[in-house]
PDB file of C-alpha atoms in Angstrom:
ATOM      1  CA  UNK A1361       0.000   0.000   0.000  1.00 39.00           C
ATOM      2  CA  UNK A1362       0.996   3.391  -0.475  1.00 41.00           C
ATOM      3  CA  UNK A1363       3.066   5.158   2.323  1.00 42.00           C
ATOM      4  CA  UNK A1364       0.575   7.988   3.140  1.00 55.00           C
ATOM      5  CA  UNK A1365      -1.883   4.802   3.588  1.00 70.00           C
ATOM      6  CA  UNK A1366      -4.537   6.455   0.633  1.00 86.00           C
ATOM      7  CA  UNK A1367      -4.685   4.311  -2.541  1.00 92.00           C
ATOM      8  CA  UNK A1368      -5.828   4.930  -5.708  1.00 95.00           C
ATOM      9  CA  UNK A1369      -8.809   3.148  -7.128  1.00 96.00           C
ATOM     10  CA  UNK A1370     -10.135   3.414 -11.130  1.00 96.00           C
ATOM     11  CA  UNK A1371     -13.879   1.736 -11.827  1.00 96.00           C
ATOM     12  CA  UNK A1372     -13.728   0.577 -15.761  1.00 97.00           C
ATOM     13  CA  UNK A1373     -17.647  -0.639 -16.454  1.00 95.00           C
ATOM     14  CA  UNK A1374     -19.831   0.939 -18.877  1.00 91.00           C
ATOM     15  CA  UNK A1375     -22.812   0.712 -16.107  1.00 91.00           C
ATOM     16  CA  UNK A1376     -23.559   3.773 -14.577  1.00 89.00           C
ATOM     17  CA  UNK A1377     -25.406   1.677 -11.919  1.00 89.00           C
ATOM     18  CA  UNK A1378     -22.554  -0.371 -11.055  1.00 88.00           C
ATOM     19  CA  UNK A1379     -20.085   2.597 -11.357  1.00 90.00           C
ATOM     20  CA  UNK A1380     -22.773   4.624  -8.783  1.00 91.00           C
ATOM     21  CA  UNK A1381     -22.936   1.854  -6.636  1.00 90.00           C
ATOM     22  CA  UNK A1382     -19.457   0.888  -6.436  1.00 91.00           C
ATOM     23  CA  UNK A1383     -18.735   4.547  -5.860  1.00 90.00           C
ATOM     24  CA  UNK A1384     -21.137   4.814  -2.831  1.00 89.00           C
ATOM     25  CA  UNK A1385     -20.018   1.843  -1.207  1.00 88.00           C
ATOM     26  CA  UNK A1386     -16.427   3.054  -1.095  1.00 87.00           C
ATOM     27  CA  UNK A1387     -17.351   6.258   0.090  1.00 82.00           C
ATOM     28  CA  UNK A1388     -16.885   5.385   3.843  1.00 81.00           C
ATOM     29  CA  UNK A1389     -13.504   4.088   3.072  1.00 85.00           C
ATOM     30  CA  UNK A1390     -11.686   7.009   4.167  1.00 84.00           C
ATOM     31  CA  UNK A1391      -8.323   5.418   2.414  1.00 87.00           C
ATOM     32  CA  UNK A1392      -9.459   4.842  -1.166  1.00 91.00           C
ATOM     33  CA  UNK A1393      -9.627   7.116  -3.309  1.00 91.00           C
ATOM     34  CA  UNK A1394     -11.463   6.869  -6.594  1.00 92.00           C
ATOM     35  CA  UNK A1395      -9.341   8.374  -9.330  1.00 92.00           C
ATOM     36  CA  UNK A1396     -11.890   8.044 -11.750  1.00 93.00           C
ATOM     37  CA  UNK A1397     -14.588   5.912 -13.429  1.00 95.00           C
ATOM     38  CA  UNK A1398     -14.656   5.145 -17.038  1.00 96.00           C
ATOM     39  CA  UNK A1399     -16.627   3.617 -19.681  1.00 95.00           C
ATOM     40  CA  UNK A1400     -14.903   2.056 -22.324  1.00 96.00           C
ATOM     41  CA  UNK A1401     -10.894   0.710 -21.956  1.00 96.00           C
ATOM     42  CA  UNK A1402      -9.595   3.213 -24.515  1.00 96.00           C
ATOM     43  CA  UNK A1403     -10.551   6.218 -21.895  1.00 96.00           C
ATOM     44  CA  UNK A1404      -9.127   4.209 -19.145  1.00 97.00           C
ATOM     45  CA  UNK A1405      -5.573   3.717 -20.931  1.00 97.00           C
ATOM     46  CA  UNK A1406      -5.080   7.474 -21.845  1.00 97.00           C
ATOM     47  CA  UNK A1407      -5.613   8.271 -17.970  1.00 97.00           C
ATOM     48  CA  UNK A1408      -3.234   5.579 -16.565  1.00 96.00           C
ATOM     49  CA  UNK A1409      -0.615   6.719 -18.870  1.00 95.00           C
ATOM     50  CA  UNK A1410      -0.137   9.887 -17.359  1.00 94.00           C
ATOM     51  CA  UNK A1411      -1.988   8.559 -13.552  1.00 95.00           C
ATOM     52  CA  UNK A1412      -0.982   6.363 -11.163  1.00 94.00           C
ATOM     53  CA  UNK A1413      -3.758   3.612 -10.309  1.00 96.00           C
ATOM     54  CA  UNK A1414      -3.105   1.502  -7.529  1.00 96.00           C
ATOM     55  CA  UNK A1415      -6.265  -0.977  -8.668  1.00 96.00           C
ATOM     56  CA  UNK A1416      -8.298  -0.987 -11.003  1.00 97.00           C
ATOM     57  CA  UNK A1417     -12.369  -2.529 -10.668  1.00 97.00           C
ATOM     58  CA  UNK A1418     -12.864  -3.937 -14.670  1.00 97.00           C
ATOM     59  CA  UNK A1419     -15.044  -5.376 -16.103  1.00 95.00           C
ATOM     60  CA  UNK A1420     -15.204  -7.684 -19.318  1.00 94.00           C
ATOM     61  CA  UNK A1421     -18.198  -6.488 -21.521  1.00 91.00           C
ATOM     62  CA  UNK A1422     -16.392  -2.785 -22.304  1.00 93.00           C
ATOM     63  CA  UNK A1423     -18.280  -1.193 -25.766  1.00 93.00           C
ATOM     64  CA  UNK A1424     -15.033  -1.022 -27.339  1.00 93.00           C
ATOM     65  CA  UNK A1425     -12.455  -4.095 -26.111  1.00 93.00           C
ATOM     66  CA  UNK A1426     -13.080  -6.923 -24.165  1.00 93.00           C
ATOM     67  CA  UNK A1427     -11.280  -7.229 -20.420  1.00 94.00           C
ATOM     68  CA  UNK A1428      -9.646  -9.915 -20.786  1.00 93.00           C
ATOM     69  CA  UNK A1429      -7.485  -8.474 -23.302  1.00 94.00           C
ATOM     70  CA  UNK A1430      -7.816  -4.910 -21.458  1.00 96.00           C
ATOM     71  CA  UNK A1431      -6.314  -6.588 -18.830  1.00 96.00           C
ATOM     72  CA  UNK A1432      -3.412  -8.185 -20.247  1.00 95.00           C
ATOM     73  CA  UNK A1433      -2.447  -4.364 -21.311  1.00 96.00           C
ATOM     74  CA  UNK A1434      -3.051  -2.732 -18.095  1.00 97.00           C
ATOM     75  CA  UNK A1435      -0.422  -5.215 -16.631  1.00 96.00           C
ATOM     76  CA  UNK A1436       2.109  -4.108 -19.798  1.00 96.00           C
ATOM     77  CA  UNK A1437       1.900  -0.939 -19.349  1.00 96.00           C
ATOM     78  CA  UNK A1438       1.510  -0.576 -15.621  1.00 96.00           C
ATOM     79  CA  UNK A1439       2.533  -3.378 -13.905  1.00 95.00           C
ATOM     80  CA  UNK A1440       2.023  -2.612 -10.366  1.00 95.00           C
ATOM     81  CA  UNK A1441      -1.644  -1.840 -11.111  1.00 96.00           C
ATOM     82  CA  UNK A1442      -4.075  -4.716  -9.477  1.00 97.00           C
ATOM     83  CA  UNK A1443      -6.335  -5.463 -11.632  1.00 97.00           C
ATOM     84  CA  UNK A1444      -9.657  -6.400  -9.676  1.00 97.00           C
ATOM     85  CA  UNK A1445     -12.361  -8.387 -12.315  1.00 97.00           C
ATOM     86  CA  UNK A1446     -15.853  -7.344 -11.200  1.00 96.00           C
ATOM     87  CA  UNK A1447     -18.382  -9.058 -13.538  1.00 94.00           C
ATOM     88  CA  UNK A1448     -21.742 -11.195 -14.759  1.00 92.00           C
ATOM     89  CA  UNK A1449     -19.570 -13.208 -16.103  1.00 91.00           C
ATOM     90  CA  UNK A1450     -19.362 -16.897 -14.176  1.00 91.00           C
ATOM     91  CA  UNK A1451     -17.778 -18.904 -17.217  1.00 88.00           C
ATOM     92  CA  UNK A1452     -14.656 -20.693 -15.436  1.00 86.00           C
ATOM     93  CA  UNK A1453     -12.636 -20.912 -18.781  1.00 84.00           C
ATOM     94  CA  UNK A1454     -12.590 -16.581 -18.707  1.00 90.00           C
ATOM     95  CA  UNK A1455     -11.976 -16.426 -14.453  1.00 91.00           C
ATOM     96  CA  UNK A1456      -8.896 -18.120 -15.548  1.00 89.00           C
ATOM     97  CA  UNK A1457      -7.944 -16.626 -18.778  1.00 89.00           C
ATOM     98  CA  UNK A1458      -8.307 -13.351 -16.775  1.00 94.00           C
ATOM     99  CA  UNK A1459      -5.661 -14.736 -14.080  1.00 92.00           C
ATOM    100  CA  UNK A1460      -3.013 -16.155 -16.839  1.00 90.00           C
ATOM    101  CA  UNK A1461      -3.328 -12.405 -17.903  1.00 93.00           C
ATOM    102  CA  UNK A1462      -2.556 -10.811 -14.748  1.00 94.00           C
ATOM    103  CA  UNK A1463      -5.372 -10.202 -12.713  1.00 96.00           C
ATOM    104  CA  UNK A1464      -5.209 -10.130  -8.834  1.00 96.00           C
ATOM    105  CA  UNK A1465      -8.753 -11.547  -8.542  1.00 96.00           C
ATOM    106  CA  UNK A1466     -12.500 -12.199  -9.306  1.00 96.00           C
ATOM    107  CA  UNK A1467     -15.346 -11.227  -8.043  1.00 96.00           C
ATOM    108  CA  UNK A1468     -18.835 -11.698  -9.517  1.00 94.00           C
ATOM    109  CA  UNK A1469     -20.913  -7.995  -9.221  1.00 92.00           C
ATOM    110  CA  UNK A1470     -23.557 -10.307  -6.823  1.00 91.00           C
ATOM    111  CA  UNK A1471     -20.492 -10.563  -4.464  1.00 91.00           C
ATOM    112  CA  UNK A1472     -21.852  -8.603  -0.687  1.00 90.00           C
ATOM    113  CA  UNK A1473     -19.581  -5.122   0.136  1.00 88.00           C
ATOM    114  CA  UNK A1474     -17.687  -6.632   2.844  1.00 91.00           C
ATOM    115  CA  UNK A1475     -16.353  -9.727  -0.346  1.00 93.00           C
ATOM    116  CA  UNK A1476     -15.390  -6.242  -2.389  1.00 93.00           C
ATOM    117  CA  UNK A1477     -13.856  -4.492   0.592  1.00 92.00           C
ATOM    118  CA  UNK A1478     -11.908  -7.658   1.759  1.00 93.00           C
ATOM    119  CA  UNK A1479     -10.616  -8.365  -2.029  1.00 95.00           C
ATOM    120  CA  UNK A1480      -9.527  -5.262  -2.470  1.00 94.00           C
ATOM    121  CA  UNK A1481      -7.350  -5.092   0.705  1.00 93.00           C
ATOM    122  CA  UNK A1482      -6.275  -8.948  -0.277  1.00 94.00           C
ATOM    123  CA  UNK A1483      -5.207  -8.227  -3.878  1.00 95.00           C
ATOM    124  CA  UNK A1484      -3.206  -4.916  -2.384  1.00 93.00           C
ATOM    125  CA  UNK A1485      -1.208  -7.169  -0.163  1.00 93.00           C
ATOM    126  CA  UNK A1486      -0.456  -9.106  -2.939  1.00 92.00           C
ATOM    127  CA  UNK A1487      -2.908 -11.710  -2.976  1.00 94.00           C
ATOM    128  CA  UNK A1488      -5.137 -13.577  -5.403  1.00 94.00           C
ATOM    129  CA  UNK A1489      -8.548 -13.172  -4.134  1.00 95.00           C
ATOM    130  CA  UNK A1490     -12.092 -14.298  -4.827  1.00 95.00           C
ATOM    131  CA  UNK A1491     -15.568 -13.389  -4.176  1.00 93.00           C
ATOM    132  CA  UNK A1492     -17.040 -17.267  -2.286  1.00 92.00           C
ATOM    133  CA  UNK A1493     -19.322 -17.640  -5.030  1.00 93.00           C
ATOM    134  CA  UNK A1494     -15.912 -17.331  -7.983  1.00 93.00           C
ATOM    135  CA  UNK A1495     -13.855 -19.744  -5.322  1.00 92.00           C
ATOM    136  CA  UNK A1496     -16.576 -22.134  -5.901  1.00 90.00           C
ATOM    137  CA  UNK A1497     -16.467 -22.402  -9.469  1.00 87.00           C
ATOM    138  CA  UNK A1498     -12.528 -22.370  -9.554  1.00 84.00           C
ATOM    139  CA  UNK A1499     -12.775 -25.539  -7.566  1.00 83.00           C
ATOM    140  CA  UNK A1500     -15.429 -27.303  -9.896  1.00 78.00           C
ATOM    141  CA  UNK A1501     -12.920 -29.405 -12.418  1.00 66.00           C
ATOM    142  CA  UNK A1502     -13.500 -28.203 -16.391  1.00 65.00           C
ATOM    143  CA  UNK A1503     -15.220 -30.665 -18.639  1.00 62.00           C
ATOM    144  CA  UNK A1504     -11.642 -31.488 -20.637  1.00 59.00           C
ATOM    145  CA  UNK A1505     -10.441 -32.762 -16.966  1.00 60.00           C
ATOM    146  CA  UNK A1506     -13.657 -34.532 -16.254  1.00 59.00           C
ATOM    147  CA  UNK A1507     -13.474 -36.012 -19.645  1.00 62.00           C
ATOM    148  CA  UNK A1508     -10.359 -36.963 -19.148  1.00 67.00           C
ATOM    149  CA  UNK A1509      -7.561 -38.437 -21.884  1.00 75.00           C
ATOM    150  CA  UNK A1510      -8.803 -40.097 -24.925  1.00 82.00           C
ATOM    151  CA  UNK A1511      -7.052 -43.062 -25.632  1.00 86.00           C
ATOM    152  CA  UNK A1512      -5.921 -42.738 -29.157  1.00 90.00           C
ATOM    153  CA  UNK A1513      -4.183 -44.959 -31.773  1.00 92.00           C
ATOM    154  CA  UNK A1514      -1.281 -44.428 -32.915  1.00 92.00           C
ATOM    155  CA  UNK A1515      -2.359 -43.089 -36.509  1.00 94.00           C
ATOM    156  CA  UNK A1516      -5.027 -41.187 -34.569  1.00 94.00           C
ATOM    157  CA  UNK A1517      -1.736 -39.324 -32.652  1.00 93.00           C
ATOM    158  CA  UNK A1518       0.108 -38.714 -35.915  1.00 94.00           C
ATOM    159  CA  UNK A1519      -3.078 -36.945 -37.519  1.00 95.00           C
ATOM    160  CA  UNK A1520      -3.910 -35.451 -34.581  1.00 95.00           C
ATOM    161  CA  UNK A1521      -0.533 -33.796 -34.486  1.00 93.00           C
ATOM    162  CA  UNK A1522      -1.083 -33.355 -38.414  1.00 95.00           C
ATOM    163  CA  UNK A1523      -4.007 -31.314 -37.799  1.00 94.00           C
ATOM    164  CA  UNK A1524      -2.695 -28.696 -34.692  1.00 92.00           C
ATOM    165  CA  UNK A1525       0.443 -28.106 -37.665  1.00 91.00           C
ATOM    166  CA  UNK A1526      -1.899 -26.835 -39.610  1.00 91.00           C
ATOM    167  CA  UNK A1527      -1.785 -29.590 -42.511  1.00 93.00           C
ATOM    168  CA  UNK A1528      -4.777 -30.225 -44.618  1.00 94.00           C
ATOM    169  CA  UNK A1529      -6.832 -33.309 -45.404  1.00 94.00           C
ATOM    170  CA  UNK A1530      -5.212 -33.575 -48.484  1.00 95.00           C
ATOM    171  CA  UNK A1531      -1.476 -32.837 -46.838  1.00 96.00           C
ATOM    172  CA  UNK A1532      -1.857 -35.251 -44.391  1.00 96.00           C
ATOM    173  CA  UNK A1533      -3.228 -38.230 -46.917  1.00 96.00           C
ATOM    174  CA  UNK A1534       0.030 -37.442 -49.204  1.00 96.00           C
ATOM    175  CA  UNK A1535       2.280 -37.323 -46.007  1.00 94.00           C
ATOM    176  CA  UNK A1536       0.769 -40.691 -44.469  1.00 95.00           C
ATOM    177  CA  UNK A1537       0.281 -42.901 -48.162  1.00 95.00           C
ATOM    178  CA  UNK A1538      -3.312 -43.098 -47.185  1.00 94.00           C
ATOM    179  CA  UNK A1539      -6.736 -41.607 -49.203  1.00 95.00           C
ATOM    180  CA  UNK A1540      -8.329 -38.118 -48.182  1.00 95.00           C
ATOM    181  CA  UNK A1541     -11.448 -40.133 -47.512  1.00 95.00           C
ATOM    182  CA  UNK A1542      -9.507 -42.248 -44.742  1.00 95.00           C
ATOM    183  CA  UNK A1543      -8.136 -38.685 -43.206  1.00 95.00           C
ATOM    184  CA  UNK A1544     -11.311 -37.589 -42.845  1.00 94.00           C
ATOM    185  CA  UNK A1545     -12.670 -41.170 -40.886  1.00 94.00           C
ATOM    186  CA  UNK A1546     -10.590 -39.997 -38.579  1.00 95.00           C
ATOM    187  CA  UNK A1547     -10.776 -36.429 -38.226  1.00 94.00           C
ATOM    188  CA  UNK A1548     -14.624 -37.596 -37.279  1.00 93.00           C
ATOM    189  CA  UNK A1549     -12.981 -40.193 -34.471  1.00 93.00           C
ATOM    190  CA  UNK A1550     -10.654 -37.634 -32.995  1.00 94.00           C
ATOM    191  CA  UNK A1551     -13.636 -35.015 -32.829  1.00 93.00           C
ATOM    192  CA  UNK A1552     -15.702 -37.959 -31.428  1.00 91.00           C
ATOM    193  CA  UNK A1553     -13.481 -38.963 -28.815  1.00 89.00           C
ATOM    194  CA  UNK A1554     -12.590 -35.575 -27.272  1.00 88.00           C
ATOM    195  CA  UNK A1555     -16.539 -34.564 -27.892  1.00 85.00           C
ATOM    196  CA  UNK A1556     -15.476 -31.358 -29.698  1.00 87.00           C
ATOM    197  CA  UNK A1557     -17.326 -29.940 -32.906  1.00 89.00           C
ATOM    198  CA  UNK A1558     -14.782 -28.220 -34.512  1.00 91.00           C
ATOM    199  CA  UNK A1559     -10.796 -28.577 -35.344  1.00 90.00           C
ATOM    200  CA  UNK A1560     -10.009 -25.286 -32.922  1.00 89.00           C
ATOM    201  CA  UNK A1561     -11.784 -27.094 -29.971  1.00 88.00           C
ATOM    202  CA  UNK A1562      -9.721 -30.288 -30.778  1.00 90.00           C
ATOM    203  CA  UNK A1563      -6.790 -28.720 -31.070  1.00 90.00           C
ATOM    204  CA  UNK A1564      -7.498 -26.536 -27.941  1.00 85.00           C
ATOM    205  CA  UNK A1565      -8.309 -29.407 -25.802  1.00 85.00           C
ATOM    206  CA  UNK A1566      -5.383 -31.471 -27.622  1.00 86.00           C
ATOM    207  CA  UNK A1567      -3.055 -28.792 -25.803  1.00 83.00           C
ATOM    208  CA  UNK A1568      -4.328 -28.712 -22.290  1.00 77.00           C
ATOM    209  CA  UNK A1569      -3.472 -32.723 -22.090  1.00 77.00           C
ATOM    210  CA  UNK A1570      -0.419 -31.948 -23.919  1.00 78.00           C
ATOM    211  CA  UNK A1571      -1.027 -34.490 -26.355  1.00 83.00           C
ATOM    212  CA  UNK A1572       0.386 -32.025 -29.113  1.00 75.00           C
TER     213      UNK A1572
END
C-alpha cells in the first residue's frame, strides 16, 4: 500500500449503476480514493498513462475491447496496477484466462460489500482473491479434466498432431500414403473422442493434455 496509507482506485464498467454503486459503497472508506470511473478501456488507458492507479475494478463487456485483453495491457503498461475483475460473467474458462493475464482476482458484481472491501485489501497485499461464489467455481474441475484423456491410436496421434500443424486433409493423406477419404474417418474419431465440434476445440483441448 501506499506510504501515506490512501490508494488509488479506477472503476472501468460501462454501467452507470454499477459505477454509482461501487462509488457509494467506497465512500466510507476514508483510504481509497477513486481516481476516476470510465466507460470504455480506450478512456481508461489514456488516464493511466499519465496517472498512477493503484487498482483498477474492470469489467469484461467494455463497448469497445473486451477485459480480458484490457487486462493483459493494463499489466504491460503498468505493472504494479491490481487489476480487480468485477463481472456477470461466471464462465470458469474466462476467471482463468483473466488470471493467466494478470489479474489479482475475481469477483462476480452479486459478491456482498464486505467480499469487495476484503478483495480489495487482499489483492493490495499481494494476494489472489475471490468473491465465495468465484472460489466455488474455480474448484469445480472443467469438462476437458472430467473427460479426461482419450485413448488414441497411434495413426489417430500422428493426424492429430497433423491437424494442430496446420496440414490439410489432403497434406496429411500425401504425407501418411493413405486416401483423403480415410483422413477424414478420422478427423470424425478424434472429434468424437474428445466430444469437440470443430478442429479449434480439438486442437485446444489437444493442448491442455499436452497431447500435441
Amino acid at each position: 500500500m501506499l506510504q501515506d496509507n490512501s490508494i488509488t482506485l479506477a472503476i472501468v464498467d460501462d454501467h452507470p449503476v454499477v459505477m454509482e454503486g461501487v462509488q457509494k459503497l467506497l465512500e466510507s472508506k476514508k483510504h481509497i480514493q477513486v481516481a476516476g470511473c470510465f466507460t470504455t478501456g480506450a478512456d481508461f488507458m489514456a488516464f493511466i498513462k499519465s496517472n498512477k492507479v493503484d487498482i483498477v475494478l474492470l469489467d469484461i463487456s467494455l463497448p469497445d475491447v473486451s477485459g480480458i485483453d484490457l487486462c493483459k495491457d493494463i499489466k504491460a503498461l503498468s505493472p504494479a496496477t491490481c487489476v480487480l475483475v468485477l463481472s456477470n460473467h461466471s464462465e470458469r474458462s474466462i476467471i482463468m484466462q483473466m488470471l493467466q493475464n494478470g489479474a489479482s482476482g475475481y469477483l462476480l458484481k452479486n459478491a456482498s460489500a464486505a467480499e469487495l472491501t476484503n478483495s480489495i485489501n487482499e489483492a493490495l497485499e499481494g494476494q489472489i482473491t475471490f468473491s465465495r461464489e468465484v472460489k466455488e467455481i474455480i474448484a469445480r474441475p472443467s469438462a476437458s479434466a472430467l473427460r479426461g484423456i482419450p485413448q488414441l491410436t497411434r495413426r489417430e496421434k500422428e493426424i492429430l498432431h497433423l491437424i494442430s500443424e496446420g496440414v490439410t486433409t489432403a497434406g496429411i493423406a500425401v504425407q501418411l500414403s493413405l486416401s483423403p477419404l480415410t483422413i477424414e474417418t478420422h478427423r470424425r474419431n478424434l472429434l468424437q473422442k474428445f466430444d469437440v465440434k470443430n478442429v479449434a476445440a480439438l486442437i485446444k483441448i489437444a493442448v491442455q493434455q499436452g497431447l500435441v
